[in-house]
Amino acid sequence: MSVSPTVPVTASPRTAQWVQADRDRLIHPNLPAGQKDRIVMVEGSGCHVRDSSGRSYLDAAAVLGMMQVGHGRSELAEVAAAQMNTLECFHTWELMSNDKAIELAVRLTELAPPGLERVFFTSGGAEGNEIALRMARFFHYRMGHPERTWILSRKTAYHGIGYGSGSVSGLPVYHEGFGPTLPDVHHLTPPDPYQIQMYGDEGATEFCLRELRETIERIGPGRIAAMIGEPVMSVGGAVLPPSDYWPRVAELLREHGILLIFDEVVTGYGRTGHWFAAEHFGVTPDILVTAKGITSGYVPHGAVLVSDRVTETVSGSNGFPIGFTYTGHPTACAVALANLAIIEREGLLENANKTGAYLGHRLEALRDLPVVGDVRRLGLMLGIELVADKEARTPLPTGTAPVATALREDAGIILRGNPRSLLINPPLVLDREGADELADGLYAVLRRVSSEGRIRS
Ligand code: PMP
């Protein structure tokens, strides 16, 4: 599949200039100083993107888990242009509002699990989690319990890099060297059925529930505001919890008046084959944070869905006192409405299930390879756990980065990995042909990976 038939597949003469200017001027997240290479993306269509050297790639990461409707949708560009020509921007502080923010809020509450009736708009995932954490503490403050400040989270969780969202994220790299984190945060063990050694004889759910119960007792239920979690951990490795984990966690929290925050920044808007993963687990949180797929990333946007009870309490008689400049941005809201309409019109939830099942079936065959320890899937959210030793379930000593590089260079597949797993989140418009391209590329590279993590030629 070509990215755009109208553009010749040649290297841009400006590539070398861009690469040098990038090295000189751009600060990239997570780029080692010794890495001089750059891949300058210039174009995209459907599930493919093209760089300035003319090379096409299959975008198996949906950019960063947000490209639901695929690249290059002129319909969304036209909606953005029309809105910019009408009312490009206005705010929603105090009594100000705008038609697109109102229409999107109504649409989101139609799609959300029953019980989430209100919407607070943001411009991204970390912002949404900042709002959720603040709302949770403020809820208890307004209820007359200012001592309820503790937030429970999980190790290896990723919730963004604001000071609050970064503090509840569960990897040391987000904390080390950045000074004191948010106080009163505790990280629990995540439920990861493949890591059986973490749970002794108990199994993941029993272990995690016992730990949660003991933690609540130790801190004191009257001092805990909320627990935050991704229904399916994304950066943590597409970690699918056992089906009874979230219902039992939700019940225990409810017994103690602790709010539940779902971070659906990746799982929202069809990724798991449902509008929200909350539906899959049969759990309605008090606060549900979304971003990314709400606009398929065409413009930055996010929405926090909140129950009536929490909204009314945090609003009180004076109103909820905080917001962002871009809360309810009309152009972002217009693009979100059009994006959600595409997801619905084109049946992308069904496609996430159907093509997801086909891709999952193809990837199951990779289990025969010595370095493939586990293949996980919900909808079009997949993870492949790479191991040095299948019996001991030990990760590759190199992590997955060299494999991701080989996939890009040798098979033209872009995806990201964490130290243990390859994360596969293709656009929700992926078809069988794209799934075959992805599965064939993965097989061609993974069969060359040694247990030391080296890629044989
Ligand atoms: N939560 C989750 C689950 C995420 O995966 C991410 C980003 N990958 C975030 C929050 C942060 O979102 P953003 O980068 O838009 O702030």
XYZ file of C-alpha atoms and ligand atoms in Angstrom:
473
model
C 0.000 0.000 0.000
C 1.492 3.350 -1.015
C 1.268 6.333 1.283
C 0.154 8.737 -1.412
C 0.037 7.883 -5.088
C 0.337 11.568 -6.000
C 3.719 12.112 -4.370
C 6.800 10.547 -5.933
C 8.722 8.206 -3.639
C 11.978 10.101 -3.643
C 14.163 11.444 -0.907
C 13.532 15.058 -0.002
C 16.601 17.115 -0.915
C 16.212 18.823 2.462
C 16.656 15.628 4.489
C 20.286 16.245 5.461
C 19.483 19.847 6.407
C 16.521 18.771 8.564
C 18.543 16.076 10.293
C 21.316 18.537 11.149
C 18.860 21.185 12.366
C 17.087 18.541 14.449
C 20.372 17.504 16.083
C 21.170 21.154 16.766
C 17.806 22.401 17.957
C 15.293 19.788 19.111
C 15.034 18.267 22.573
C 13.613 14.754 22.090
C 12.164 12.724 24.941
C 14.302 9.697 25.700
C 17.033 10.086 23.050
C 20.592 9.121 24.040
C 23.168 11.803 23.132
C 25.177 9.325 21.046
C 22.260 8.616 18.706
C 22.868 10.792 15.637
C 20.284 9.208 13.314
C 16.914 10.848 12.805
C 13.843 9.651 10.932
C 11.965 12.679 9.642
C 8.331 11.801 8.940
C 6.686 13.823 6.221
C 3.506 12.035 5.155
C 0.915 9.477 6.187
C -2.089 7.606 4.815
C -4.126 4.864 6.468
C -1.798 2.604 8.463
C 1.364 3.812 6.716
C 3.721 6.756 7.080
C 6.620 7.891 4.948
C 9.879 9.560 5.918
C 11.866 12.222 4.111
C 14.107 9.610 2.470
C 11.023 8.194 0.727
C 10.773 5.060 2.852
C 7.321 3.784 3.829
C 6.569 2.141 7.198
C 3.632 0.301 8.703
C 2.665 2.344 11.768
C 1.993 -0.520 14.192
C 2.053 1.888 17.136
C -0.792 4.159 15.914
C 1.763 6.965 16.423
C 1.675 6.702 20.234
C -1.517 4.686 20.612
C -3.885 7.332 19.298
C -4.315 7.051 15.534
C -7.709 5.261 15.581
C -9.026 6.351 12.153
C -5.731 6.202 10.268
C -3.444 8.848 8.820
C -4.363 11.367 6.140
C -8.107 11.815 6.670
C -8.944 14.981 4.742
C -12.426 14.939 6.339
C -10.847 15.850 9.684
C -8.677 18.534 8.098
C -11.805 20.055 6.527
C -13.691 20.021 9.842
C -10.752 21.751 11.555
C -10.522 24.359 8.792
C -14.283 25.031 8.854
C -14.236 25.468 12.635
C -11.185 27.735 12.463
C -13.036 29.837 9.912
C -16.040 30.110 12.248
C -14.807 30.243 15.844
C -11.253 28.965 16.106
C -10.942 29.341 19.842
C -12.758 30.453 22.924
C -12.642 29.513 26.573
C -15.133 27.802 28.899
C -14.299 29.536 32.169
C -17.143 30.846 34.333
C -20.321 31.076 32.233
C -18.621 30.991 28.823
C -19.208 28.001 26.574
C -19.230 27.075 22.898
C -21.420 24.932 20.692
C -18.764 22.303 19.876
C -17.736 21.737 23.508
C -21.391 21.254 24.445
C -22.080 18.863 21.558
C -18.968 16.810 22.327
C -19.794 16.601 26.036
C -23.270 15.299 25.169
C -21.824 12.758 22.700
C -19.240 11.503 25.205
C -21.819 10.939 27.908
C -23.893 8.944 25.393
C -20.886 6.711 24.693
C -19.599 6.454 28.280
C -20.619 3.701 30.683
C -23.818 4.750 32.510
C -22.915 6.698 35.635
C -20.397 9.028 33.996
C -22.552 12.017 33.176
C -20.181 15.009 33.169
C -17.138 16.030 31.134
C -14.072 18.155 31.872
C -11.950 18.911 28.782
C -8.146 18.901 28.661
C -5.467 18.863 25.935
C -3.873 15.498 26.720
C -3.490 12.493 28.978
C -1.254 13.851 31.706
C -3.483 16.914 32.049
C -6.465 14.593 32.450
C -4.758 12.640 35.200
C -3.745 15.868 36.971
C -7.419 16.859 36.963
C -8.523 13.400 38.147
C -6.066 13.422 41.064
C -7.022 16.949 42.040
C -10.739 16.145 41.764
C -10.326 13.057 43.957
C -8.602 14.954 46.770
C -10.921 17.954 46.405
C -13.966 15.657 46.494
C -13.000 14.412 49.950
C -12.039 17.920 51.082
C -15.459 19.178 50.091
C -17.036 16.148 51.816
C -15.394 17.327 55.031
C -12.501 14.818 54.938
C -9.369 16.821 54.060
C -7.269 14.051 55.618
C -8.147 11.740 52.682
C -5.074 12.587 50.587
C -3.460 9.225 49.725
C -3.497 7.977 46.154
C -2.951 4.299 45.373
C -1.373 3.403 42.049
C 0.618 0.461 40.625
C 4.279 -0.212 39.878
C 5.081 0.016 36.125
C 1.986 2.199 35.573
C 2.267 5.120 33.155
C 0.030 8.131 33.677
C 2.044 10.944 32.074
C 4.753 13.318 33.218
C 3.032 16.111 35.076
C 4.140 16.297 38.707
C 0.981 14.524 39.900
C 0.623 12.130 36.981
C 4.389 11.485 37.028
C 4.281 10.759 40.759
C 1.582 8.128 40.360
C 3.448 6.614 37.401
C 5.272 3.583 38.672
C 8.682 3.571 36.983
C 11.749 5.055 38.727
C 12.841 6.910 35.578
C 9.964 9.366 36.042
C 11.053 10.165 39.599
C 14.853 10.000 39.789
C 16.501 13.401 39.784
C 13.303 15.429 39.512
C 13.147 16.322 43.188
C 10.373 15.391 45.593
C 7.338 13.729 44.058
C 3.730 14.236 45.134
C 3.420 13.115 48.765
C 1.004 10.399 49.901
C 1.313 8.096 46.911
C 1.681 4.317 47.232
C 2.488 1.916 44.382
C 0.923 -1.555 44.545
C 1.895 -4.699 42.638
C 0.309 -4.797 39.161
C -1.728 -7.850 38.142
C 0.383 -9.497 35.433
C -0.609 -13.152 35.015
C 2.540 -13.941 32.980
C 4.797 -12.900 35.879
C 3.604 -15.813 38.021
C 6.729 -15.675 40.184
C 5.520 -12.354 41.680
C 2.479 -13.907 43.312
C 3.735 -17.095 45.005
C 0.953 -19.687 45.289
C -1.817 -17.132 45.414
C -2.358 -16.171 41.769
C -2.415 -12.577 40.575
C -5.894 -11.475 41.711
C -5.688 -13.001 45.211
C -2.212 -11.560 45.782
C -3.172 -8.085 44.554
C -6.425 -8.029 46.519
C -4.699 -9.111 49.729
C -2.003 -6.474 49.204
C -4.673 -3.827 48.540
C -6.635 -4.832 51.655
C -3.489 -4.753 53.804
C -2.431 -1.402 52.338
C -5.832 0.138 53.046
C -5.627 -1.135 56.639
C -2.059 0.144 57.082
C -2.635 3.661 55.685
C -6.155 3.789 57.080
C -9.232 3.859 54.821
C -10.102 7.319 56.130
C -6.856 8.708 54.701
C -7.125 7.399 51.123
C -8.667 9.538 48.376
C -8.470 7.305 45.309
C -6.861 4.506 43.388
C -5.745 5.150 39.801
C -5.082 2.471 37.173
C -5.026 1.728 33.469
C -7.645 -1.011 32.914
C -5.088 -2.651 30.601
C -1.551 -1.387 31.224
C -0.119 -0.011 28.008
C 3.473 1.178 28.492
C 3.737 -1.502 31.204
C 3.446 -4.160 28.471
C -0.165 -4.533 27.252
C -0.776 -6.270 30.574
C -4.226 -7.829 30.687
C -5.364 -8.414 34.268
C -7.409 -11.497 35.166
C -11.099 -10.781 34.500
C -12.017 -10.723 38.222
C -9.287 -8.213 39.214
C -11.056 -4.901 38.458
C -14.544 -5.917 39.678
C -13.062 -7.051 43.012
C -10.795 -4.001 43.344
C -13.761 -1.706 42.594
C -15.900 -3.435 45.216
C -13.226 -3.184 47.905
C -12.614 0.515 47.179
C -16.350 1.240 47.261
C -16.652 -0.427 50.693
C -14.094 2.080 51.985
C -15.325 5.201 50.199
C -12.176 5.320 48.024
C -12.699 6.697 44.508
C -11.648 4.687 41.453
C -9.939 6.527 38.578
C -9.543 4.665 35.272
C -6.798 5.998 33.005
C -8.202 5.122 29.571
C -5.844 7.433 27.697
C -4.784 4.492 25.502
C -7.681 2.058 25.983
C -10.455 4.603 25.268
C -12.272 5.113 21.952
C -12.172 1.620 20.534
C -8.646 0.354 21.130
C -9.919 -2.682 23.059
C -12.944 -3.283 20.814
C -15.213 -1.309 23.170
C -15.684 2.429 23.427
C -14.018 2.095 26.844
C -12.231 -0.854 28.462
C -14.365 -0.241 31.565
C -17.175 -2.004 29.648
C -15.013 -5.074 29.064
C -14.342 -5.428 32.788
C -17.915 -4.533 33.807
C -16.695 -1.761 36.094
C -17.703 1.912 36.137
C -15.081 4.109 37.770
C -15.914 7.420 39.468
C -13.570 9.267 37.086
C -12.464 8.080 33.632
C -9.566 9.870 31.924
C -9.287 9.931 28.123
C -7.199 11.708 25.460
C -5.294 10.432 22.377
C -7.979 8.513 20.403
C -10.626 11.175 21.089
C -9.254 13.057 18.048
C -7.029 10.252 16.688
C -4.262 12.737 17.496
C -5.226 15.125 14.659
C -5.228 17.909 17.243
C -4.293 17.564 20.915
C -7.342 16.985 23.093
C -8.612 15.034 26.076
C -11.720 14.558 28.185
C -12.233 13.469 31.778
C -15.582 11.766 32.328
C -16.931 12.183 35.835
C -19.895 10.907 37.838
C -22.669 13.302 38.894
C -21.843 12.677 42.552
C -18.172 13.672 42.191
C -19.023 16.613 39.902
C -21.634 18.048 42.257
C -19.346 17.698 45.269
C -16.247 19.236 43.657
C -18.333 22.028 42.144
C -20.080 22.928 45.406
C -21.689 26.358 45.476
C -18.546 28.182 44.292
C -17.799 25.923 41.312
C -14.788 23.707 40.617
C -12.011 26.282 40.912
C -9.502 25.120 38.297
C -9.238 24.727 34.515
C -6.825 25.009 31.612
C -6.648 27.730 28.968
C -7.728 25.180 26.361
C -10.497 23.477 28.367
C -13.291 23.064 25.786
C -11.291 24.306 22.756
C -13.863 24.449 19.912
C -11.550 23.337 17.094
C -10.347 20.332 19.109
C -13.959 19.517 20.059
C -15.127 19.769 16.422
C -12.368 17.406 15.276
C -13.217 15.018 18.123
C -16.890 14.929 17.084
C -15.932 14.152 13.472
C -13.398 11.539 14.584
C -15.976 9.768 16.789
C -18.423 9.860 13.870
C -15.855 8.085 11.661
C -15.210 5.441 14.338
C -18.946 4.764 14.519
C -19.742 5.021 10.788
C -16.907 2.717 9.753
C -17.534 0.172 12.508
C -14.008 0.480 13.906
C -14.916 -1.128 17.228
C -16.085 -4.209 15.328
C -12.948 -4.038 13.205
C -10.760 -3.870 16.320
C -12.378 -7.139 17.400
C -12.430 -8.798 13.987
C -9.041 -7.799 12.610
C -7.677 -7.993 16.162
C -8.781 -11.647 16.357
C -7.172 -12.405 12.987
C -3.927 -10.650 13.930
C -3.985 -12.341 17.334
C -4.385 -15.728 15.622
C -1.407 -14.995 13.343
C 0.735 -13.825 16.272
C -0.155 -16.895 18.359
C 1.964 -18.855 15.854
C 4.997 -16.853 17.022
C 4.878 -18.728 20.334
C 6.822 -21.508 18.601
C 9.836 -19.204 18.368
C 12.325 -19.592 21.242
C 12.230 -15.910 22.292
C 8.445 -15.473 22.339
C 7.173 -16.085 25.860
C 3.653 -14.686 25.672
C 1.201 -13.101 23.237
C -1.575 -10.950 24.738
C -4.485 -9.214 23.083
C -7.654 -7.269 23.697
C -9.169 -5.751 20.546
C -6.268 -4.167 18.679
C -4.098 -3.748 21.768
C -1.439 -6.468 21.678
C 1.783 -7.304 23.441
C 4.493 -9.858 22.727
C 6.651 -10.751 25.723
C 10.210 -11.614 24.657
C 12.202 -13.972 26.842
C 15.732 -15.316 27.094
C 14.396 -18.465 28.748
C 10.824 -19.666 28.336
C 10.886 -21.804 31.464
C 12.229 -19.065 33.766
C 10.338 -16.298 31.884
C 13.412 -14.059 32.058
C 13.546 -11.006 29.759
C 16.084 -10.583 26.983
C 19.253 -9.071 28.503
C 19.174 -6.329 25.855
C 15.527 -5.428 26.427
C 13.382 -5.123 23.314
C 14.984 -1.992 21.790
C 17.289 -3.829 19.313
C 14.302 -5.875 18.133
C 12.224 -2.728 17.569
C 15.139 -1.236 15.598
C 15.446 -4.370 13.437
C 11.692 -4.361 12.827
C 11.934 -0.784 11.587
C 15.079 -1.174 9.513
C 14.547 -4.655 8.074
C 10.754 -5.009 7.940
C 9.556 -1.381 7.752
C 7.428 -1.785 10.890
C 7.296 0.937 13.522
C 6.393 -0.083 17.026
C 7.693 0.532 20.518
C 8.661 -1.754 23.320
C 9.236 -1.670 27.052
C 12.110 -3.689 28.576
C 10.121 -6.944 28.361
C 7.484 -6.597 25.662
C 6.794 -5.314 22.176
C 3.709 -3.087 22.220
C 1.464 -3.415 19.167
C -1.317 -0.840 18.762
C -2.063 -0.460 15.050
C -4.647 2.029 13.771
C -8.186 0.669 14.159
C -8.575 0.750 10.355
C -6.057 -2.079 9.987
C -7.302 -4.670 7.490
C -6.309 -8.312 6.870
C -3.638 -7.274 4.408
C -2.103 -4.925 6.984
C -2.365 -7.621 9.668
C -0.518 -10.049 7.369
C 2.182 -7.461 6.639
C 2.628 -6.965 10.388
C 2.606 -10.667 11.290
C 4.987 -11.584 8.434
C 7.400 -8.795 9.419
C 7.328 -9.825 13.069
C 8.002 -13.456 12.172
C 10.861 -12.546 9.814
C 12.632 -10.555 12.534
C 11.748 -12.527 15.676
C 13.030 -15.784 14.189
C 16.466 -14.121 13.985
C 16.569 -13.006 17.646
C 18.909 -15.018 19.873
C 18.355 -15.580 23.592
C 21.082 -12.963 24.218
C 18.904 -10.461 22.344
C 21.205 -10.314 19.298
C 19.676 -10.129 15.825
C 21.257 -12.716 13.507
C 21.673 -11.691 9.895
N -1.859 7.664 30.501
C -1.500 6.643 29.719
C -2.057 5.292 29.997
C -0.602 6.848 28.661
O -0.198 5.807 27.906
C -0.137 8.160 28.411
C 0.800 8.467 27.247
N 1.337 7.437 26.572
C -0.539 9.185 29.271
C -1.409 8.911 30.289
C -0.017 10.584 29.087
O -0.634 11.205 28.032
P 0.028 12.520 27.394
O 1.355 12.127 26.867
O -0.977 12.944 26.363
O 0.138 13.528 28.484
